[in-house]
PDB file of C-alpha atoms in Angstrom:
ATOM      1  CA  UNK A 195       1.360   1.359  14.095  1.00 42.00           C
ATOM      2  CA  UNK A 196       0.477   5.007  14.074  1.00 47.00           C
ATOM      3  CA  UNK A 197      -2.713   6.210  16.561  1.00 47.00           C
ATOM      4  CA  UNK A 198      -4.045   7.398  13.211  1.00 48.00           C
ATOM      5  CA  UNK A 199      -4.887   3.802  11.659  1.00 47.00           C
ATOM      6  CA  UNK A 200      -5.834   2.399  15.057  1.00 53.00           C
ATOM      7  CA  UNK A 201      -9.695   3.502  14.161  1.00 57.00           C
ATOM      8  CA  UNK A 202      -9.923   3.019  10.699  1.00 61.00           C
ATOM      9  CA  UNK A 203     -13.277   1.575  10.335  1.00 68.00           C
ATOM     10  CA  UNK A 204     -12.946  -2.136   8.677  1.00 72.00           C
ATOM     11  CA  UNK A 205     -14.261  -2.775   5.327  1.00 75.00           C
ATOM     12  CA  UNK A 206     -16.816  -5.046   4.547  1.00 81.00           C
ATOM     13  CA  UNK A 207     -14.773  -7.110   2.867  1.00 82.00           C
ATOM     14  CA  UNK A 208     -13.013  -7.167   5.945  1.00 81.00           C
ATOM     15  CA  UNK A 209     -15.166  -8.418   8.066  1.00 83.00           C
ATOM     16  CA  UNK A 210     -16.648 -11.171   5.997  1.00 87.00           C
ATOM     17  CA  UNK A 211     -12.873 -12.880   5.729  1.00 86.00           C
ATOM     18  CA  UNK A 212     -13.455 -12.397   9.565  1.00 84.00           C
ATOM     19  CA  UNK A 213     -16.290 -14.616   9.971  1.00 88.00           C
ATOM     20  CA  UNK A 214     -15.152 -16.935   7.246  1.00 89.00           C
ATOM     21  CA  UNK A 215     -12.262 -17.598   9.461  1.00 89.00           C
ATOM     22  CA  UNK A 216     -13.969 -18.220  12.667  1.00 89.00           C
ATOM     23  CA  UNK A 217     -16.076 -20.935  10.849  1.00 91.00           C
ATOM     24  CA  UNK A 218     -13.455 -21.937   8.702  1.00 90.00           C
ATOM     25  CA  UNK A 219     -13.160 -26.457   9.215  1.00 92.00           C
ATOM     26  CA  UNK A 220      -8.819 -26.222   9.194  1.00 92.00           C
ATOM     27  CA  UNK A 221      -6.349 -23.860  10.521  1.00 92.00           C
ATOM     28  CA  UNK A 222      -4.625 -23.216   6.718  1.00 93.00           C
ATOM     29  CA  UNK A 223      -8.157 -22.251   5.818  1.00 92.00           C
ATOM     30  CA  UNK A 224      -8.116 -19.789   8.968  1.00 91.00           C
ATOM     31  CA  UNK A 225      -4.892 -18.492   8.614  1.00 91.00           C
ATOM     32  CA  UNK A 226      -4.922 -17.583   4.771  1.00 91.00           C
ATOM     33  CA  UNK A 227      -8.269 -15.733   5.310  1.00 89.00           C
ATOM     34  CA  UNK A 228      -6.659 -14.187   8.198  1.00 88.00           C
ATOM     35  CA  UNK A 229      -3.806 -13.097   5.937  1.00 90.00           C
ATOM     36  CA  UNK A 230      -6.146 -11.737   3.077  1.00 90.00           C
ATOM     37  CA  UNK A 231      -7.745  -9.777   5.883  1.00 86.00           C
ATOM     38  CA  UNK A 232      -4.261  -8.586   6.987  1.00 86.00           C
ATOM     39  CA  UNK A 233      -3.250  -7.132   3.729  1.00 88.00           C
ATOM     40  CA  UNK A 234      -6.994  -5.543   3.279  1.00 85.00           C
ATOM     41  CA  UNK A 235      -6.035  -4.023   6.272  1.00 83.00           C
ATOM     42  CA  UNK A 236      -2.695  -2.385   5.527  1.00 83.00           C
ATOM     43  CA  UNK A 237      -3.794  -1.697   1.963  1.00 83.00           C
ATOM     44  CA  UNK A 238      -6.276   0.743   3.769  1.00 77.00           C
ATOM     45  CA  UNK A 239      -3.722   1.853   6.088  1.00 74.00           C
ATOM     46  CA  UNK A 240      -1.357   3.103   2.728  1.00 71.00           C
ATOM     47  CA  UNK A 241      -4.436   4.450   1.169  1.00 72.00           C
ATOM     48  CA  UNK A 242      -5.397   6.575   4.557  1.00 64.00           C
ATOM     49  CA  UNK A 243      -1.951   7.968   4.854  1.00 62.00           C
ATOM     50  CA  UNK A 244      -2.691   9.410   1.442  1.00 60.00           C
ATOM     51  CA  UNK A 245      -6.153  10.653   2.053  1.00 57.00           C
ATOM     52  CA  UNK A 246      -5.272  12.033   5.870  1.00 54.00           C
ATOM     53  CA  UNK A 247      -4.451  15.253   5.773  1.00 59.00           C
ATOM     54  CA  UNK A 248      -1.508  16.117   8.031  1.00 58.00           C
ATOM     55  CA  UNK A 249      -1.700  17.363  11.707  1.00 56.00           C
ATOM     56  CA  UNK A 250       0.821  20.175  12.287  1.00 52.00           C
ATOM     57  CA  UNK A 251       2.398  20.474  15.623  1.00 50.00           C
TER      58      UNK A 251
END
């Protein structure tokens, strides 16, 4: 993962799937919120890489 993406602040969205997972009664209930927070999270990686502008060297 690029340095870039490393600080990309999390959505809301984001966080709620968080907290529904930590209080979430099974693990398949955990780990599909986990997931859905997963691809939240690279969606808004793809979306940065658009909206970044490039560093030169």
């Amino acid at each position: 993962m690029s340095l870039m993406f490393r600080n990309l602040p999390k959505s809301d969205r984001w966080r709620e799937l968080e907290q529904e997972a930590r209080g979430a009664t099974t693990l398949m209930e955990a780990m599909r919120l986990l997931e859905e927070a997963d691809r939240l999270r690279r969606r808004d990686e793809a979306s940065a890489c658009w909206t970044t502008p490039l560093l030169r060297n």
